[in-house]
Coordinates of C-alpha atoms and ligand atoms in Angstrom, one line a residue:
M1 CA -29.6 -57.3 -45.5
I2 CA -27.5 -54.4 -46.8
K3 CA -30.5 -52.2 -46.2
K4 CA -30.5 -53.2 -42.6
L5 CA -26.8 -52.4 -42.2
E6 CA -27.4 -48.9 -43.7
D7 CA -30.2 -48.4 -41.2
Y8 CA -27.8 -49.2 -38.4
I9 CA -25.3 -46.8 -39.8
S10 CA -27.7 -44.0 -40.0
H11 CA -29.0 -44.8 -36.4
V12 CA -25.4 -44.6 -35.1
K13 CA -24.8 -41.4 -36.9
K14 CA -27.9 -39.8 -35.4
F15 CA -27.3 -41.2 -31.9
S16 CA -26.4 -38.6 -29.3
S17 CA -26.5 -38.5 -25.5
Q18 CA -25.0 -36.7 -22.5
D19 CA -25.9 -39.5 -20.1
S20 CA -23.0 -41.8 -19.4
N21 CA -25.2 -44.8 -18.6
E22 CA -27.0 -44.4 -21.9
I23 CA -23.7 -44.1 -23.7
E24 CA -22.4 -47.3 -22.0
S25 CA -25.6 -49.2 -23.0
F26 CA -25.1 -47.9 -26.6
K27 CA -21.6 -49.4 -26.6
I28 CA -22.7 -52.8 -25.2
E29 CA -25.6 -53.0 -27.7
F30 CA -23.4 -52.4 -30.7
L31 CA -19.8 -53.3 -29.6
G32 CA -20.3 -55.8 -26.8
R33 CA -19.2 -59.4 -27.1
K34 CA -22.8 -60.5 -27.7
G35 CA -23.6 -57.2 -29.4
L36 CA -25.1 -56.4 -32.7
I37 CA -21.9 -56.0 -34.7
N38 CA -20.5 -59.4 -33.6
D39 CA -23.9 -60.9 -34.6
L40 CA -23.5 -59.3 -38.0
F41 CA -20.0 -60.7 -38.4
S42 CA -21.1 -64.2 -37.5
N43 CA -23.9 -63.8 -40.1
F44 CA -21.2 -63.2 -42.8
K45 CA -21.2 -66.9 -43.8
N46 CA -24.8 -66.7 -44.8
V47 CA -24.3 -63.8 -47.1
P48 CA -24.5 -64.7 -50.9
A49 CA -21.0 -64.6 -52.4
D50 CA -21.7 -61.7 -54.7
K51 CA -22.8 -59.5 -51.8
K52 CA -20.0 -60.5 -49.4
K53 CA -17.7 -57.7 -50.4
E54 CA -20.2 -54.9 -50.0
Y55 CA -21.5 -56.5 -46.7
G56 CA -18.0 -56.7 -45.3
Q57 CA -17.3 -53.0 -46.1
K58 CA -20.6 -51.9 -44.5
I59 CA -19.9 -53.8 -41.3
N60 CA -16.5 -52.3 -41.0
E61 CA -17.9 -48.9 -41.6
L62 CA -20.5 -49.5 -38.9
K63 CA -17.9 -50.8 -36.4
N64 CA -15.5 -47.9 -36.9
L65 CA -18.3 -45.3 -36.8
T66 CA -19.7 -46.8 -33.6
S67 CA -16.3 -46.9 -31.8
K68 CA -15.6 -43.3 -32.8
K69 CA -19.1 -42.2 -31.7
Y70 CA -18.7 -43.9 -28.4
E71 CA -15.3 -42.1 -27.7
D72 CA -16.7 -38.7 -28.8
L73 CA -19.7 -39.0 -26.5
K74 CA -17.6 -40.1 -23.6
L75 CA -15.2 -37.1 -24.0
G76 CA -18.2 -34.8 -24.2
V77 CA -19.5 -36.0 -20.9
K78 CA -16.1 -35.6 -19.3
Q79 CA -15.7 -32.1 -20.5
S80 CA -19.1 -30.9 -19.5
S81 CA -18.8 -32.3 -16.0
K82 CA -15.5 -30.5 -15.6
S83 CA -16.9 -27.2 -16.8
S84 CA -20.0 -27.5 -14.6
R85 CA -17.7 -27.6 -11.5
E86 CA -16.2 -24.3 -12.4
D87 CA -18.1 -21.4 -11.0
Y88 CA -17.4 -18.4 -13.3
T89 CA -19.3 -16.1 -11.0
K90 CA -16.8 -16.4 -8.2
P91 CA -14.6 -13.4 -7.6
G92 CA -11.1 -13.6 -8.8
F93 CA -8.1 -14.2 -6.5
P94 CA -6.7 -10.8 -5.3
I95 CA -3.2 -10.4 -6.6
S96 CA -1.2 -9.6 -3.5
S97 CA 1.6 -7.2 -4.3
G98 CA 4.6 -6.8 -2.1
S99 CA 6.0 -3.6 -0.8
L100 CA 9.3 -2.0 0.2
H101 CA 10.6 -2.8 3.6
P102 CA 10.2 0.2 5.9
I103 CA 14.0 0.5 6.2
T104 CA 14.3 0.8 2.5
T105 CA 11.5 3.4 2.3
I106 CA 13.2 5.5 5.0
K107 CA 16.6 5.0 3.5
N108 CA 15.3 6.2 0.1
R109 CA 13.7 9.3 1.8
I110 CA 16.9 10.2 3.5
I111 CA 18.8 9.8 0.2
D112 CA 16.3 12.1 -1.5
V113 CA 16.8 14.8 1.1
F114 CA 20.5 14.8 0.7
Y115 CA 20.2 14.6 -3.0
K116 CA 18.4 17.9 -2.9
L117 CA 21.3 19.3 -0.9
G118 CA 23.7 18.3 -3.6
F119 CA 25.1 15.1 -2.1
G120 CA 26.1 12.3 -4.3
L121 CA 25.6 8.6 -3.3
S122 CA 28.5 6.3 -3.0
E123 CA 29.1 2.8 -1.8
S124 CA 32.0 0.9 -0.3
P125 CA 32.5 -2.7 0.8
E126 CA 30.8 -4.3 3.8
I127 CA 33.9 -6.4 4.5
E128 CA 36.4 -3.6 5.2
D129 CA 40.0 -3.4 6.3
D130 CA 41.3 -1.9 9.5
W131 CA 42.6 1.3 7.8
H132 CA 39.3 2.4 6.3
N133 CA 37.1 1.4 9.3
F134 CA 39.4 2.6 12.1
T135 CA 42.9 3.8 11.6
A136 CA 42.4 6.4 8.9
L137 CA 39.4 7.7 10.8
N138 CA 41.7 8.6 13.6
L139 CA 41.1 5.5 15.6
P140 CA 44.6 4.0 15.8
E141 CA 45.1 0.5 17.1
D142 CA 44.7 0.4 20.9
H143 CA 42.7 3.6 20.9
P144 CA 40.1 3.2 23.6
A145 CA 37.3 4.6 21.4
R146 CA 37.5 1.4 19.3
D147 CA 35.6 -0.1 22.2
M148 CA 32.6 2.1 21.3
Q149 CA 32.0 -0.3 18.3
D150 CA 32.4 -3.9 19.2
T151 CA 33.6 -5.5 16.1
F152 CA 33.2 -8.7 14.1
F153 CA 36.6 -9.7 12.8
I154 CA 37.2 -12.0 9.9
Q155 CA 38.9 -15.0 11.4
T156 CA 41.2 -15.9 8.6
D157 CA 42.6 -12.4 8.2
P158 CA 43.1 -10.2 11.2
D159 CA 43.1 -7.1 9.1
L160 CA 39.6 -7.6 7.8
L161 CA 36.3 -7.0 9.6
L162 CA 32.7 -6.3 9.0
R163 CA 32.4 -2.5 8.9
T164 CA 31.1 -1.1 12.1
H165 CA 29.8 2.1 10.6
C166 CA 29.3 3.8 7.2
S167 CA 31.9 6.5 8.1
T168 CA 34.3 4.3 6.0
I169 CA 33.0 6.2 3.0
Q170 CA 34.7 9.4 4.2
I171 CA 38.1 7.7 3.7
R172 CA 37.1 5.6 0.6
H173 CA 35.7 8.7 -1.1
L174 CA 38.4 11.3 -0.1
E175 CA 41.3 8.9 -1.0
E176 CA 40.0 8.8 -4.6
N177 CA 38.3 12.2 -5.1
P178 CA 40.0 15.5 -4.2
P179 CA 37.7 18.2 -2.8
P180 CA 35.2 19.5 -3.3
A181 CA 33.7 16.3 -2.0
K182 CA 30.0 16.0 -1.1
V183 CA 28.8 12.4 -0.7
I184 CA 26.8 10.1 1.4
Q185 CA 26.8 6.3 1.9
A186 CA 23.7 4.4 3.0
G187 CA 24.1 0.8 4.0
R188 CA 24.4 -2.1 6.4
V189 CA 26.8 -2.1 9.4
Y190 CA 27.7 -4.8 11.9
R191 CA 28.4 -4.8 15.6
N192 CA 28.9 -7.5 18.0
E193 CA 26.2 -6.4 20.3
A194 CA 23.6 -8.2 22.5
I195 CA 20.3 -8.2 20.6
S196 CA 17.7 -6.2 22.5
S197 CA 14.8 -4.0 21.8
R198 CA 17.1 -1.1 21.0
S199 CA 20.1 -2.7 19.4
H200 CA 20.9 -5.4 16.9
C201 CA 24.1 -6.9 15.4
I202 CA 23.1 -5.7 11.9
F203 CA 21.6 -2.4 11.3
H204 CA 21.7 0.4 8.7
Q205 CA 23.4 3.8 8.7
V206 CA 23.7 6.9 6.5
D207 CA 27.0 8.7 6.7
G208 CA 28.0 11.8 4.8
I209 CA 30.8 14.2 4.3
Y210 CA 31.2 17.6 2.8
V211 CA 34.8 18.9 2.3
D212 CA 35.7 22.1 0.5
E213 CA 37.3 25.4 1.1
D214 CA 35.6 27.4 3.9
V215 CA 33.1 24.8 5.1
S216 CA 32.1 25.8 8.6
F217 CA 30.0 24.6 11.5
A218 CA 27.3 27.0 10.3
D219 CA 27.0 25.0 7.1
L220 CA 26.6 21.8 9.2
K221 CA 23.9 23.4 11.2
Q222 CA 22.0 24.6 8.1
M223 CA 22.2 21.1 6.6
V224 CA 20.9 19.5 9.8
L225 CA 18.0 22.0 10.0
Y226 CA 17.0 21.2 6.4
F227 CA 17.2 17.5 7.1
A228 CA 15.0 17.7 10.3
K229 CA 12.4 19.8 8.5
S230 CA 12.2 17.5 5.5
M231 CA 12.2 14.2 7.5
F232 CA 10.2 15.1 10.5
G233 CA 8.6 18.5 9.8
K234 CA 10.3 19.8 12.9
S235 CA 12.9 22.5 13.3
K236 CA 13.7 23.0 17.0
L237 CA 17.2 21.5 17.4
R238 CA 20.0 21.4 19.9
F239 CA 23.6 20.4 19.4
R240 CA 25.1 18.7 22.4
P241 CA 28.9 18.5 22.6
S242 CA 30.1 15.0 22.1
Y243 CA 33.1 12.9 21.1
F244 CA 33.9 11.1 17.9
P245 CA 37.6 10.5 17.0
F246 CA 37.1 11.6 13.4
T247 CA 35.5 14.9 14.1
E248 CA 36.5 17.9 16.1
P249 CA 34.5 19.6 17.5
S250 CA 31.8 16.8 17.6
A251 CA 28.2 17.0 18.5
E252 CA 25.1 14.9 18.8
V253 CA 21.9 16.5 17.5
D254 CA 18.6 16.3 19.3
I255 CA 15.3 17.4 17.9
Y256 CA 12.4 18.6 19.9
W257 CA 9.7 16.0 19.4
G258 CA 7.2 17.4 21.8
L259 CA 5.2 16.0 24.7
E260 CA 1.7 15.9 23.3
T261 CA 0.9 12.2 23.5
E262 CA 1.7 9.4 25.8
T263 CA 4.0 7.9 23.2
D264 CA 5.9 11.2 23.1
Y265 CA 6.5 10.8 26.8
K266 CA 7.6 7.2 26.3
I267 CA 10.0 7.7 23.4
T268 CA 11.5 10.9 24.7
K269 CA 11.7 9.5 28.3
G270 CA 9.7 12.5 29.4
T271 CA 12.1 15.1 28.1
G272 CA 10.5 15.9 24.7
W273 CA 14.0 15.6 23.1
L274 CA 15.2 12.8 20.8
E275 CA 18.7 12.2 19.4
I276 CA 18.8 11.9 15.6
M277 CA 22.5 11.9 14.6
G278 CA 26.1 12.4 15.3
C279 CA 28.2 15.0 13.5
G280 CA 31.1 17.4 13.6
M281 CA 33.9 19.1 11.7
V282 CA 36.2 16.6 10.0
D283 CA 39.3 16.2 12.1
P284 CA 42.4 17.6 10.2
K285 CA 44.1 14.3 10.8
V286 CA 41.5 12.5 8.8
L287 CA 42.0 14.8 5.8
E288 CA 45.8 14.3 6.0
N289 CA 45.2 10.5 6.1
C290 CA 43.6 11.0 2.7
N291 CA 46.4 13.3 1.4
I292 CA 44.2 16.4 1.6
D293 CA 45.7 19.7 2.6
S294 CA 44.0 20.4 6.0
E295 CA 45.2 24.1 5.9
K296 CA 43.3 24.7 2.7
Y297 CA 40.2 22.5 3.2
T298 CA 37.7 22.0 6.0
G299 CA 34.6 19.8 6.1
Y300 CA 31.8 18.4 8.1
A301 CA 30.7 14.9 8.6
F302 CA 27.6 13.2 10.0
G303 CA 26.1 9.8 10.6
M304 CA 22.8 8.4 11.7
G305 CA 21.0 5.1 12.2
I306 CA 18.3 4.4 9.7
E307 CA 16.4 2.1 12.1
R308 CA 16.3 4.9 14.6
I309 CA 14.8 7.4 12.1
A310 CA 12.3 4.8 11.0
M311 CA 11.3 4.0 14.6
L312 CA 10.6 7.6 15.2
I313 CA 8.7 8.2 12.0
Y314 CA 6.6 5.0 12.3
Q315 CA 6.5 4.9 16.1
I316 CA 8.0 1.4 16.2
P317 CA 8.9 0.4 19.8
D318 CA 11.3 -2.5 19.1
I319 CA 14.2 -2.7 16.6
R320 CA 13.9 -6.5 16.3
L321 CA 10.6 -6.1 14.4
F322 CA 12.6 -4.9 11.3
F323 CA 14.5 -8.1 11.1
E324 CA 11.8 -10.7 11.9
N325 CA 10.0 -10.4 8.6
D326 CA 6.7 -11.0 10.1
V327 CA 4.1 -10.3 7.4
R328 CA 1.7 -8.9 9.9
F329 CA 4.3 -6.2 10.6
L330 CA 5.4 -5.7 7.0
N331 CA 1.8 -5.5 5.7
Q332 CA 1.3 -2.2 7.6
F333 CA 3.8 -0.5 5.3
K334 CA 2.1 -1.2 2.0
Ligands
LIG1 N1 30.2 6.6 12.9 C1 29.5 7.0 14.1 C2 28.8 5.8 14.7 O1 28.7 4.8 14.0 C3 28.4 8.0 13.7 C4 29.0 9.3 13.3 C5 29.1 10.3 14.2 C6 29.3 9.5 12.0 C7 29.7 11.5 13.8 C8 29.8 10.7 11.6 C9 30.0 11.7 12.5 O2 30.2 11.0 10.4 O3 30.6 12.9 12.2 O4 28.5 5.8 15.9

């Protein structure tokens, strides 16, 4: 009788299968309600008293062994079916990396050019006060030139506004730093404008100032020439007289883009020329507003729209594309 139990034990130990039907049958055969182990238990009463102890131990051993075997085999089937669904020959998922926004790329390039010319980089608040955005830049209250820059005011404080240009750095920097001063600011500006293919309420500018003894219009022209060559690889320029309240004289700079392609005709409206920036000699009034001796010091200032520069370099026809964040557009700048 004991010998039979030992045979069962060694059978269970040896049993192995990957087939779930076979494994279930194994379980029913041994552990089922009418299975072998229950039979052996009911046979317990017929076992001679001196063998009962050994018999009991063997049945329990068989029962535990069988349950454990069944669980192990079931787990094996589960794992092998999972791994058979995984195809290790498939190519991996490509890791898609992002890229800098074209405005950021162009902004960084512009900063690099001015860095080489010795300009530092500075920052000032986007929520600005009237003094730094207008008054100190020679745009007193009620000055008609304020209309050139339709402004978003902060409702709760009539003195605060969203800066309409980066020229604020001229005042912010000169108030704190006596000349020589050579600095640019690159950042976001806000104007209450109708959104169209050429303008937008939010855009980006770079503005700069150089103030020292004997800074002249010739220095300004040299700087613009270096900038045009570095950014566009072009050096034919013209300075058109213009008006900005904070510079006198003032100019707008055009570069000769050429008329080689159809796009050249389109973007230059058939003239071959494109405007790239505004500039001029710092108005003495602005220097005085920053407590700088305008007899001793002179300076030049300039400002440009980053979107405009990016549109020229990448030949982008519509400013709104920069703000829509359409991946099909952005993917082209990887
Ligand atoms: N602030 C001007 C604007 O937003 C651009 C500008 C023109 C800036 C001439 C300058 C400058 O510093 O000298 O339209």
